Short mmCIF file of C-alpha atoms and ligand atoms in Angstrom, two decimals:
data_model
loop_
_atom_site.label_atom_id
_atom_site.label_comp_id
_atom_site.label_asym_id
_atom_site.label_seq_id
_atom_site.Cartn_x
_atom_site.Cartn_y
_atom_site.Cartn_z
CA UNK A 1 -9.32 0.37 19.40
CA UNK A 2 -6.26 2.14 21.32
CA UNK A 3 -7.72 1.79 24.49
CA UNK A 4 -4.72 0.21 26.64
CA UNK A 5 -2.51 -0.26 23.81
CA UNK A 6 0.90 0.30 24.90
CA UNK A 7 3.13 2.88 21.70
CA UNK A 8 6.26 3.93 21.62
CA UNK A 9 6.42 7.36 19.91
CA UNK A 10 9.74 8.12 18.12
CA UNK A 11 10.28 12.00 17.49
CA UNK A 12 13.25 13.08 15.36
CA UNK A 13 14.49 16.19 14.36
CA UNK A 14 12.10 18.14 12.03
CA UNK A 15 10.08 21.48 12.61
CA UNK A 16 6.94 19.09 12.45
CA UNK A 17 8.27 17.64 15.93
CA UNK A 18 5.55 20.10 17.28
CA UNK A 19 2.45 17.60 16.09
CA UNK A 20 3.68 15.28 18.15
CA UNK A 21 2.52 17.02 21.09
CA UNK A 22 -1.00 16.95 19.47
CA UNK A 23 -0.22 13.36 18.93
CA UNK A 24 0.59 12.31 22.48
CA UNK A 25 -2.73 14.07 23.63
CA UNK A 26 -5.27 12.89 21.04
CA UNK A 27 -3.47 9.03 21.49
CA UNK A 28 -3.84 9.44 25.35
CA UNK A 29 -7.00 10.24 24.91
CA UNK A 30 -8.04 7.45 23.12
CA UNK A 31 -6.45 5.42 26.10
CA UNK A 32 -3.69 4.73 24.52
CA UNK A 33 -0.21 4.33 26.74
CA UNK A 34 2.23 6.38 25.23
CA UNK A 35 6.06 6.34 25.83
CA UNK A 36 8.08 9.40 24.23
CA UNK A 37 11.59 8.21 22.44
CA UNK A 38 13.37 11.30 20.84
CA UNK A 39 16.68 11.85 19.13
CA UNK A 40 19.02 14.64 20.15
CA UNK A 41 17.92 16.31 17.35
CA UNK A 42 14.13 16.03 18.26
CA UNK A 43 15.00 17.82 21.41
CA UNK A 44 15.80 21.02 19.65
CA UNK A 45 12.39 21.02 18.49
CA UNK A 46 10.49 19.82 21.20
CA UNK A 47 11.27 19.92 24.84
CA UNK A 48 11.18 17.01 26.54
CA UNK A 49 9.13 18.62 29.77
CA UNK A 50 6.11 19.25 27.00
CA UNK A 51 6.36 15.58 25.89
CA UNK A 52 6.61 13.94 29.35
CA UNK A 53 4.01 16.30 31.08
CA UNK A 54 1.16 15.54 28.02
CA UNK A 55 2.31 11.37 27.80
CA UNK A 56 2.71 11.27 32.05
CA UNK A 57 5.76 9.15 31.72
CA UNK A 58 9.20 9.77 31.40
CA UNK A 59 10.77 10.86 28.13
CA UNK A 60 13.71 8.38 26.98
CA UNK A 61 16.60 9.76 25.04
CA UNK A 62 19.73 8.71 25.93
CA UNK A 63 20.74 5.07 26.42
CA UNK A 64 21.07 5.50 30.12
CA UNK A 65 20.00 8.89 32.75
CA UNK A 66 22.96 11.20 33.34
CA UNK A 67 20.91 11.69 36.63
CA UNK A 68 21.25 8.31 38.35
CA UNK A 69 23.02 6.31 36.05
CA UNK A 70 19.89 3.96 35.38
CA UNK A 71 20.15 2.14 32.03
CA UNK A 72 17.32 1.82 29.45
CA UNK A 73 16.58 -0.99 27.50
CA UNK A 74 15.59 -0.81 24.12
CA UNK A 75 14.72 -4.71 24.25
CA UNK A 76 12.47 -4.24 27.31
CA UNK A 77 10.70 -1.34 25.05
CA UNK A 78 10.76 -3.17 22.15
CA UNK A 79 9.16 -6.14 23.65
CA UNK A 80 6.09 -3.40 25.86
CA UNK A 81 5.15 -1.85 23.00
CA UNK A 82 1.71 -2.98 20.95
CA UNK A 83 3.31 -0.61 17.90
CA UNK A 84 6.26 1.87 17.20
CA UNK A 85 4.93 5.37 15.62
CA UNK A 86 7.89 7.43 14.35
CA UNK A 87 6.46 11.15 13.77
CA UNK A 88 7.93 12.55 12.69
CA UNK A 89 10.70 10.79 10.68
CA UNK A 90 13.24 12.21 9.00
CA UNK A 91 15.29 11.30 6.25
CA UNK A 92 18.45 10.62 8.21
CA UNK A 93 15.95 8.93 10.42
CA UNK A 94 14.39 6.72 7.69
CA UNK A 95 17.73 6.14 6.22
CA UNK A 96 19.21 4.84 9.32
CA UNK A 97 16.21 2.41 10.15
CA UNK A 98 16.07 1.10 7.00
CA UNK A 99 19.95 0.00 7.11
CA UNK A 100 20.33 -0.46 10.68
CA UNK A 101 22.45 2.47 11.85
CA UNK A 102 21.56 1.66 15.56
CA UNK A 103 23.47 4.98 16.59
CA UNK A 104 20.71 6.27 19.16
CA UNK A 105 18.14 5.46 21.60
CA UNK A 106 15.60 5.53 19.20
CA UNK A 107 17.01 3.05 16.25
CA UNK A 108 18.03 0.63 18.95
CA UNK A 109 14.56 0.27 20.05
CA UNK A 110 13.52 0.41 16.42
CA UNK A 111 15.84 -2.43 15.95
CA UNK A 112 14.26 -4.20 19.05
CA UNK A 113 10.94 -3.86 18.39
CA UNK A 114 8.34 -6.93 18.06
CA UNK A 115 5.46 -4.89 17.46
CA UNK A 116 4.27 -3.29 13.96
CA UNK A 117 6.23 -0.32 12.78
CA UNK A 118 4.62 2.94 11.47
CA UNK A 119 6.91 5.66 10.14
CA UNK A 120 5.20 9.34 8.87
CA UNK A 121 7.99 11.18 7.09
CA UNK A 122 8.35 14.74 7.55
CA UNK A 123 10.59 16.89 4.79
CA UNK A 124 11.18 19.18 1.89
CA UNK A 125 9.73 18.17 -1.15
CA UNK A 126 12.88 17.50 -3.00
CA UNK A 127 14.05 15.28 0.18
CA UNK A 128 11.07 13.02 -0.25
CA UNK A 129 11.53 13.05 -3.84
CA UNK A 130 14.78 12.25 -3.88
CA UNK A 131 15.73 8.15 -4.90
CA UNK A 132 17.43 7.94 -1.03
CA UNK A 133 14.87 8.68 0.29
CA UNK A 134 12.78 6.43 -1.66
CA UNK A 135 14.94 3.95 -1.60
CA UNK A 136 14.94 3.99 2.60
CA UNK A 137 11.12 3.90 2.18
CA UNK A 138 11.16 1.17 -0.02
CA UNK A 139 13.53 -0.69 2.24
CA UNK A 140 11.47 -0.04 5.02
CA UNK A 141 8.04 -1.37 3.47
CA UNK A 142 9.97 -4.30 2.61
CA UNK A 143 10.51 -5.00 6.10
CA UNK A 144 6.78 -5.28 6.79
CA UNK A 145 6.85 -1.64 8.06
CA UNK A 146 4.28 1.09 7.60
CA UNK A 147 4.70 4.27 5.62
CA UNK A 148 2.30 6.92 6.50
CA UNK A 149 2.68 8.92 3.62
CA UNK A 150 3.22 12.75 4.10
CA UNK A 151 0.63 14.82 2.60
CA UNK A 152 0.78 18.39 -0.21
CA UNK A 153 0.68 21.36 1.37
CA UNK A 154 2.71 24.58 2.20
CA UNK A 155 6.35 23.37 3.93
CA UNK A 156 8.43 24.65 6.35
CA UNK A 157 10.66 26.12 3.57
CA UNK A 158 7.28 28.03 1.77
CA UNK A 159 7.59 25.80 -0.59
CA UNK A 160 4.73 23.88 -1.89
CA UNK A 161 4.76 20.11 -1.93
CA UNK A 162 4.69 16.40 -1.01
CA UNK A 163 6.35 16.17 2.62
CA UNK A 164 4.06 18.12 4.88
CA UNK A 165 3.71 15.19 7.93
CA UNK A 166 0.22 13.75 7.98
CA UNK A 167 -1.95 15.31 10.35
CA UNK A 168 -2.13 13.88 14.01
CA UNK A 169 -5.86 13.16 13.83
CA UNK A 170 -5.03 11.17 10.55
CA UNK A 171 -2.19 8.92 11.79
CA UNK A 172 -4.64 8.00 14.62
CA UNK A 173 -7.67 7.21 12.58
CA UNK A 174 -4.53 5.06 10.57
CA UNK A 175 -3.35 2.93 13.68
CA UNK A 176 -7.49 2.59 14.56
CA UNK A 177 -7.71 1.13 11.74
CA UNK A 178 -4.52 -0.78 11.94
CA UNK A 179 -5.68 -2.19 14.88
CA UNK A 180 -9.54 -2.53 14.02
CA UNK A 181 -8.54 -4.87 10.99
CA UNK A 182 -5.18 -6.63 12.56
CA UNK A 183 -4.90 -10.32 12.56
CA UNK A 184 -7.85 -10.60 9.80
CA UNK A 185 -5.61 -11.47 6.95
CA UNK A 186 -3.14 -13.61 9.05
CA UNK A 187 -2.79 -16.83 7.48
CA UNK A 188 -5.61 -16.26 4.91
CA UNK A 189 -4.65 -16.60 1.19
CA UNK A 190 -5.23 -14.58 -1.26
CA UNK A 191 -4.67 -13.96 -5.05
CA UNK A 192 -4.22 -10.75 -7.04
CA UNK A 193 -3.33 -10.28 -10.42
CA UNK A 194 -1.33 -7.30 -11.95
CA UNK A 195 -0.28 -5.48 -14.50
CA UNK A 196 -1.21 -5.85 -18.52
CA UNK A 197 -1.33 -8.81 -20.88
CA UNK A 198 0.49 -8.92 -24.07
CA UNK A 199 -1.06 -10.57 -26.46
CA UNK A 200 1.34 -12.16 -29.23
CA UNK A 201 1.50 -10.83 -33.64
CA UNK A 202 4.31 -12.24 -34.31
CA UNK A 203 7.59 -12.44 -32.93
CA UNK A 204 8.25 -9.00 -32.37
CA UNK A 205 5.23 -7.53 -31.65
CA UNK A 206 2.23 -7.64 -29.15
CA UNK A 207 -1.00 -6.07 -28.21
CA UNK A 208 -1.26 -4.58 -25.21
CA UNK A 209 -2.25 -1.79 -22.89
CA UNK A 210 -0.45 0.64 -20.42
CA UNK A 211 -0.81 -1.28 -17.35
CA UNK A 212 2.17 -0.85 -15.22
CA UNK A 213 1.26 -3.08 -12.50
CA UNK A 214 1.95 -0.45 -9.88
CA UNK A 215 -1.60 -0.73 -8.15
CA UNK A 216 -1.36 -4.32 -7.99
CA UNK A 217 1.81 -4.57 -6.46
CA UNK A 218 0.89 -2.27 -4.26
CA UNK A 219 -2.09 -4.13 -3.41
CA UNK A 220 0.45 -7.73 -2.97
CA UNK A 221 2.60 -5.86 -0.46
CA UNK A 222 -0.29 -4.43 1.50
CA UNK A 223 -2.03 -7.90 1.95
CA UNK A 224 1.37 -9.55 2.63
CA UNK A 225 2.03 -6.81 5.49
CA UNK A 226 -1.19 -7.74 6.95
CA UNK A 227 0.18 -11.34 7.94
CA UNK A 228 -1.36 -13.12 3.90
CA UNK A 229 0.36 -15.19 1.99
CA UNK A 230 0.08 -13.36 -1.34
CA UNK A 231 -0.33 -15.14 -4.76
CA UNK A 232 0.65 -12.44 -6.92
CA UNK A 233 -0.08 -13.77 -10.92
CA UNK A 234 1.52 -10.89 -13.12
CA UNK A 235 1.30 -9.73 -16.64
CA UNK A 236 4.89 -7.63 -17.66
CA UNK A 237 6.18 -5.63 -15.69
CA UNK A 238 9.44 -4.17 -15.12
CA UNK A 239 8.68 -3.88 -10.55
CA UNK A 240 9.63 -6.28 -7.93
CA UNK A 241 7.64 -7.92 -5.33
CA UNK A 242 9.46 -7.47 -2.08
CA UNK A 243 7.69 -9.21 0.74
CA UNK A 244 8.87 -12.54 1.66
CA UNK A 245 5.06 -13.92 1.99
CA UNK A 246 4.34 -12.85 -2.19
CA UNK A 247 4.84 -15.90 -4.29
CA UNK A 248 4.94 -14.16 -8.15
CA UNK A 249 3.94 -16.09 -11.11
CA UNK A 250 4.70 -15.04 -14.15
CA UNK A 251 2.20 -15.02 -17.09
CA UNK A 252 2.72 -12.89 -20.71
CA UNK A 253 -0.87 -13.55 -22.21
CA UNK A 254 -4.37 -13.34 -21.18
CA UNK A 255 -4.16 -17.13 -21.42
CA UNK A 256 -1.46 -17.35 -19.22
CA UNK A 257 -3.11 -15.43 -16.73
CA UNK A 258 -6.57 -17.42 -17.31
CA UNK A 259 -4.39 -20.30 -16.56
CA UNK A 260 -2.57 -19.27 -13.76
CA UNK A 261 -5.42 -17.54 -11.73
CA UNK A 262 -7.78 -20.01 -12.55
CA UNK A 263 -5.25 -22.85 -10.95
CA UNK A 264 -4.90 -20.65 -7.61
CA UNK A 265 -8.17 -20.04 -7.16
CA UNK A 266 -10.12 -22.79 -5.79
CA UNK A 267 -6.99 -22.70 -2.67
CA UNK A 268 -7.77 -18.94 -1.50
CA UNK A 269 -9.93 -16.77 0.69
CA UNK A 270 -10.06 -13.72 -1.61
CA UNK A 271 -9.42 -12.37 -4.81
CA UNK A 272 -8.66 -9.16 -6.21
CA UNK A 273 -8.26 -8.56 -9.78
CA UNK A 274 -6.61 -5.66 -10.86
CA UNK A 275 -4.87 -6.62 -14.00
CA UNK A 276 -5.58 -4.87 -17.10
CA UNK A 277 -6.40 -8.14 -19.33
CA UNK A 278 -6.66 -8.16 -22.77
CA UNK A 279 -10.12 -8.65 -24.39
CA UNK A 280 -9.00 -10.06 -27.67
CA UNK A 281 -5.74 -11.35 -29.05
CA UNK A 282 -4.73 -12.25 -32.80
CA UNK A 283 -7.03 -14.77 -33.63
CA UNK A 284 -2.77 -16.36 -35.05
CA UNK A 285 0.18 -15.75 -34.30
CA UNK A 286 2.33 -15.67 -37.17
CA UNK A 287 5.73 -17.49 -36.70
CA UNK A 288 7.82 -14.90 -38.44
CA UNK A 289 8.00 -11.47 -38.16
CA UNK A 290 5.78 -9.81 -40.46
CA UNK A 291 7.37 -7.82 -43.40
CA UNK A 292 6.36 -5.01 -44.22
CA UNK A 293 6.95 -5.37 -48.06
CA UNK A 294 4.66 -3.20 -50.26
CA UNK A 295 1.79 -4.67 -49.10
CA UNK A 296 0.10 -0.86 -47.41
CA UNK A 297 -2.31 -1.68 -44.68
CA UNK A 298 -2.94 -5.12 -43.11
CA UNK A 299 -6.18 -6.53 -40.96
CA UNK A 300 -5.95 -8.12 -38.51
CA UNK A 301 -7.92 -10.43 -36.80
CA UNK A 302 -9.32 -10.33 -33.61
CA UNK A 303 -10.75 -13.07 -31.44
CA UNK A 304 -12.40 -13.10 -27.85
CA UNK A 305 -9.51 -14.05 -24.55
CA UNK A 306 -11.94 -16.05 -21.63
CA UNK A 307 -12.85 -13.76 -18.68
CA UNK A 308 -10.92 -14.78 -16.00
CA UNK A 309 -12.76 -12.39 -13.44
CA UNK A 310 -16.16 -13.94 -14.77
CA UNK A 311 -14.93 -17.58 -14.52
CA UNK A 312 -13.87 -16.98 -10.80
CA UNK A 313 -16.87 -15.35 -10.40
CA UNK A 314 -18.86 -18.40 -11.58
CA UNK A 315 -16.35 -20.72 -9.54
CA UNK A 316 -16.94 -18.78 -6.08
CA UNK A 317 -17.71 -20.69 -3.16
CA UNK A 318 -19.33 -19.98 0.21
CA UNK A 319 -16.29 -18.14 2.23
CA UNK A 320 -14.58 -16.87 -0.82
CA UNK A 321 -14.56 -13.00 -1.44
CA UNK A 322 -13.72 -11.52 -4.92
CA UNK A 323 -13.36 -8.03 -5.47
CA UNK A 324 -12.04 -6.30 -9.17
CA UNK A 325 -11.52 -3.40 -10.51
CA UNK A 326 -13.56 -1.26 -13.77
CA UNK A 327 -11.24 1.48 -15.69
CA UNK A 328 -13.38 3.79 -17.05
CA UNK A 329 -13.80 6.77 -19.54
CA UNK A 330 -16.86 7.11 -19.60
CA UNK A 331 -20.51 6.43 -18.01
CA UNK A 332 -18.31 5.12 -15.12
CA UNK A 333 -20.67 4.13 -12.12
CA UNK A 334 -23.41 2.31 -14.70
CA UNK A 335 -20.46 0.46 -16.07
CA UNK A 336 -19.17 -0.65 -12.18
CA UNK A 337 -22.43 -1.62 -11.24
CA UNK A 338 -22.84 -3.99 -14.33
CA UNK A 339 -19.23 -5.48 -13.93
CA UNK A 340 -20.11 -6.04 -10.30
CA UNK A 341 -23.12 -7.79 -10.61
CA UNK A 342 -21.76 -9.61 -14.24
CA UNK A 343 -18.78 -10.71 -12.66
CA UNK A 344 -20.42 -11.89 -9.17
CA UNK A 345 -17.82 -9.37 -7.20
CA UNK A 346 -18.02 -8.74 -4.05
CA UNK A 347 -16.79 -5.57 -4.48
CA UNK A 348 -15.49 -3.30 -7.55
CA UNK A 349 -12.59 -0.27 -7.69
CA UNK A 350 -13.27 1.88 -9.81
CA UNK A 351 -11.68 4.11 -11.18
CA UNK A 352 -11.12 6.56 -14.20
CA UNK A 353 -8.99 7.67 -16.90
CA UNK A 354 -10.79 11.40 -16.76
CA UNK A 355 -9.14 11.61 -13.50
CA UNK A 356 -5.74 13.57 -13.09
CA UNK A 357 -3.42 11.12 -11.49
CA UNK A 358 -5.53 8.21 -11.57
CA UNK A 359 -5.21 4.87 -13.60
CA UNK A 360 -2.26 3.24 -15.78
CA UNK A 361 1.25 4.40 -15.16
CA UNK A 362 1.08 7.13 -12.64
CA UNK A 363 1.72 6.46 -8.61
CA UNK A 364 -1.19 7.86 -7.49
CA UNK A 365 -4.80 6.88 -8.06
CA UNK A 366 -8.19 7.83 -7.39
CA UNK A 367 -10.71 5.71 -6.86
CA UNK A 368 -14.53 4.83 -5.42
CA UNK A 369 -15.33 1.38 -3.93
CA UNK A 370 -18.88 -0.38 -4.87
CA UNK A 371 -19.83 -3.21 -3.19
CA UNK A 372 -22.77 -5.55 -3.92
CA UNK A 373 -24.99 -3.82 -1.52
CA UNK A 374 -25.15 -0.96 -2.78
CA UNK A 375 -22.46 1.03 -1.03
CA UNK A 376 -20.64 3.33 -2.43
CA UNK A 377 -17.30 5.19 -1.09
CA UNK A 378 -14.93 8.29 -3.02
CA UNK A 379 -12.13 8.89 -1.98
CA UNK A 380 -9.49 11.32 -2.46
CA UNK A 381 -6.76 10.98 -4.71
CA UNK A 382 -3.37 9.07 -3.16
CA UNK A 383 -0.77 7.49 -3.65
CA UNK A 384 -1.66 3.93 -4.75
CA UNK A 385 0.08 2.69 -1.53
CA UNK A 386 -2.91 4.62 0.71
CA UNK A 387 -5.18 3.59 -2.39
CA UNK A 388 -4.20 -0.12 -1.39
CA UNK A 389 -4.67 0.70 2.03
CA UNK A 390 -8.39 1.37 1.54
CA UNK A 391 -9.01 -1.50 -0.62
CA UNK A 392 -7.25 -3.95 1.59
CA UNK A 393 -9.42 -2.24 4.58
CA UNK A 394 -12.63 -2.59 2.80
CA UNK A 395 -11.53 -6.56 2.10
CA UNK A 396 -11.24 -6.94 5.56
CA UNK A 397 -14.64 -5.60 6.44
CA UNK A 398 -15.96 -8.46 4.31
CA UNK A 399 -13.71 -11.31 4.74
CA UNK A 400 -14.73 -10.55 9.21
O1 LIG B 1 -1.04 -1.14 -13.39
P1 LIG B 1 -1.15 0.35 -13.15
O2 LIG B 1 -0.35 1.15 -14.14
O3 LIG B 1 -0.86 0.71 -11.72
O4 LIG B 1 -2.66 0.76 -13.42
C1 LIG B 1 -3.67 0.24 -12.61
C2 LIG B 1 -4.92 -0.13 -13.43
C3 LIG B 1 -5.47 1.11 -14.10
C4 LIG B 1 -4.56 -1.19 -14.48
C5 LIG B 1 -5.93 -0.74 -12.37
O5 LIG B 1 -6.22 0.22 -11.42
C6 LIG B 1 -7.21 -1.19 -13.08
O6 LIG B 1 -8.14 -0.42 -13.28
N1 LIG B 1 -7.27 -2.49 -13.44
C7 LIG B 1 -8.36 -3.07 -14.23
C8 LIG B 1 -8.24 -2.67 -15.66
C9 LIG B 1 -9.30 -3.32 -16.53
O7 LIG B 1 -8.95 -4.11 -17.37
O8 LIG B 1 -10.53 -3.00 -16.25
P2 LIG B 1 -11.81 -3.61 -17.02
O9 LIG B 1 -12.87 -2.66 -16.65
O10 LIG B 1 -11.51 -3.78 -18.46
O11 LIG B 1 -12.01 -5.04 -16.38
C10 LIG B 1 -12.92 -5.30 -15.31
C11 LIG B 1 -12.41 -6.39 -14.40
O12 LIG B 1 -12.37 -7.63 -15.10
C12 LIG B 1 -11.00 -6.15 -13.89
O13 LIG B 1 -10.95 -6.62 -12.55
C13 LIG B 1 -10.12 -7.03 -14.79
O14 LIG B 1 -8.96 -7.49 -14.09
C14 LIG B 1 -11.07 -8.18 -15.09
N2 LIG B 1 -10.87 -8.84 -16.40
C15 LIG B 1 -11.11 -8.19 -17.57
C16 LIG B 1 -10.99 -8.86 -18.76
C17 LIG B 1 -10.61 -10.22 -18.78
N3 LIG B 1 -10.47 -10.90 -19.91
N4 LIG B 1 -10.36 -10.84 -17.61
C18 LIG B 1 -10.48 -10.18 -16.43
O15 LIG B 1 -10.26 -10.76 -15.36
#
């Protein structure tokens, strides 16, 4: 997949500069042509010699060569290169990409480039951590631009934590796939739903679940970065959708979504359902609030919401690939499997509230794919950015 694919490799100034001579040899390897951009910080890490001998070009670092005066263009770079890998980037680095602070080489060509953008951060725990940071890497995804997300592990500082730069083997295997899957979702549509339902007591008060929507907005970006347009149908949530190509719709109830979804359907090439829908709502609503008085406890009522995954299900057409999700506590794979097969999915996520870190509310999740023949993938737990990642991948493996 990298054979004769043309990268530019950004290195900036952090200890884990080193990997990026692992990098250069395991992407050169692969066939890939590699051409070294550093900062002047990434040169006290790194030596340029090391870089230039293992990518057999040139390293560029300054806008033109104190040697002979020649200039180099960040446009003519920007416009060679198949993809931009920045490993690793730091948080000055991130920072400055994400609000164009074209104050070296390497943000200039940043600025310049066509091609997809990959970015691995590299940093102390509390740097990552910290909402500038965040915010930068927020920024950047909003851009279209690809976060390879650090992993846990000892840092430079001995302290233990998220910011360790992924491994070199790891960010290739990421731009393989990249590559292997690029230009499948371009101009496809596709709908996702997200987030809970609340399902109306009275004026005041709802039922509902803990649904935060963060796996299916995750899910919205990652299909929108791909080159979809996204029809994103939401329950409440307090997130945004950032991607130009997401088109949000609104919904409160079960209904609303049932509505909603139901109405996009029939127009898309895939479906993914990861809203956490509401079974039943009050069979009424009352129109005032409801007092509490002396009456002690109150019933109340209970009647069925409609399916929405099983009525896409039964509306699928030839072409059309639907995959949802099963939250579990319990019995989880049995209960997959008959979701799957009930609601005529493709595929199903599944994944469970006796994980740590996976499920409603948290950033990370854990989760196995299932698909309708029978295949079954774990994987580890990530953040539900990487979790999207792998669902969005496996989509693509169908929808080819
Ligand atoms: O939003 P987060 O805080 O990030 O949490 C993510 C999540 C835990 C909500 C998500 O990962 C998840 O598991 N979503 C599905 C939750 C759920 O309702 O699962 P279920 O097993 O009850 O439903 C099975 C499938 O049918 C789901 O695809 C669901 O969207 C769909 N369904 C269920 C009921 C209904 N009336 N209509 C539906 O479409």
């Amino acid at each position: 997949m990298l054979k004769d694919k043309k990268i530019i490799l950004g290195i900036t100034g952090s200890i884990a500069a080193y990997k990026a001579a692992y990098l250069i040899r395991a992407l050169v390897k692969k066939g890939a042509e590699v051409q070294v951009v550093i900062t002047p910080a990434g040169k006290e890490f790194i030596t340029p010699l090391t870089l230039s001998t293992l990518s057999r070009r040139p390293v560029i670092s300054e806008f033109f060569s104190n040697r002979d005066g020649s200039w180099h263009s960040h446009v003519d770079l920007g416009i060679w290169a198949d993809a931009m890998l920045i490993a690793p980037a730091t948080a000055a680095t991130l920072g400055k990409m994400a609000h164009g602070i074209a104050d070296n080489m390497l943000i200039t060509t940043y600025l310049s480039c066509k091609a997809p953008v990959f970015a691995a951060p590299a940093m102390d725990l509390d740097m990552f951590a910290h909402p500038a940071t965040q915010h930068s890497i927020n920024m950047l995804r909003s851009f279209g631009n690809h976060i390879i997300e650090p992993a846990v592990g000892e840092l430079a500082s001995r302290l233990e934590g998220k910011g360790r730069m992924e491994e070199p083997e790891r960010i290739v295997e990421y731009l393989e796939n990249f590559f292997a899957t690029q230009g499948v979702l371009q101009k496809k549509k596709i709908l996702i739903t997200a987030g809970p339902t609340y399902e109306r007591i009275d004026p005041v008060r709802f039922v509902g679940n803990y649904s935060s929507g963060k796996m299916g907005f995750a899910l919205a970006e990652e299909c929108a970065r791909r080159g979809a347009a996204v029809t994103l149908v939401s329950g409440p949530v307090s997130l945004s959708a950032k991607h130009p190509d997401i088109k949000r719709i609104d919904t409160e109830s079960a209904e609303e979504m049932y509505r909603a979804s139901t109405e996009a359907f029939p127009d898309v090439d895939a479906a993914i359902l990861c809203a956490a829908v509401a079974d039943y709502r009050p069979a009424t609503i009352c129109g005032e609030k409801i007092k509490r008085e002396d009456r002690g406890d109150i019933t109340l009522h209970l009647t069925a919401n409609r399916d929405i995954a099983a009525s896409l299900g039964a509306m699928k057409r030839k072409g059309q690939t639907l995959a949802g999700f099963a939250l579990e506590t319990n019995d989880e794979i049995t209960h997959a499997e008959s979701k799957l097969r009930k609601k005529n999915f493709d595929f199903i996520v599944l994944n469970s509230l006796r994980d740590t870190g996976a499920g409603f509310g948290t950033d990370t999740n854990r989760i196995s794919i299932l698909d309708n023949k029978g295949e079954l993938t774990d994987y580890p737990l990530k953040s539900k950015q990487e979790a999207a990642v792998d669902i969005v991948n496996k989509l693509i493996s169908l929808m080819k």
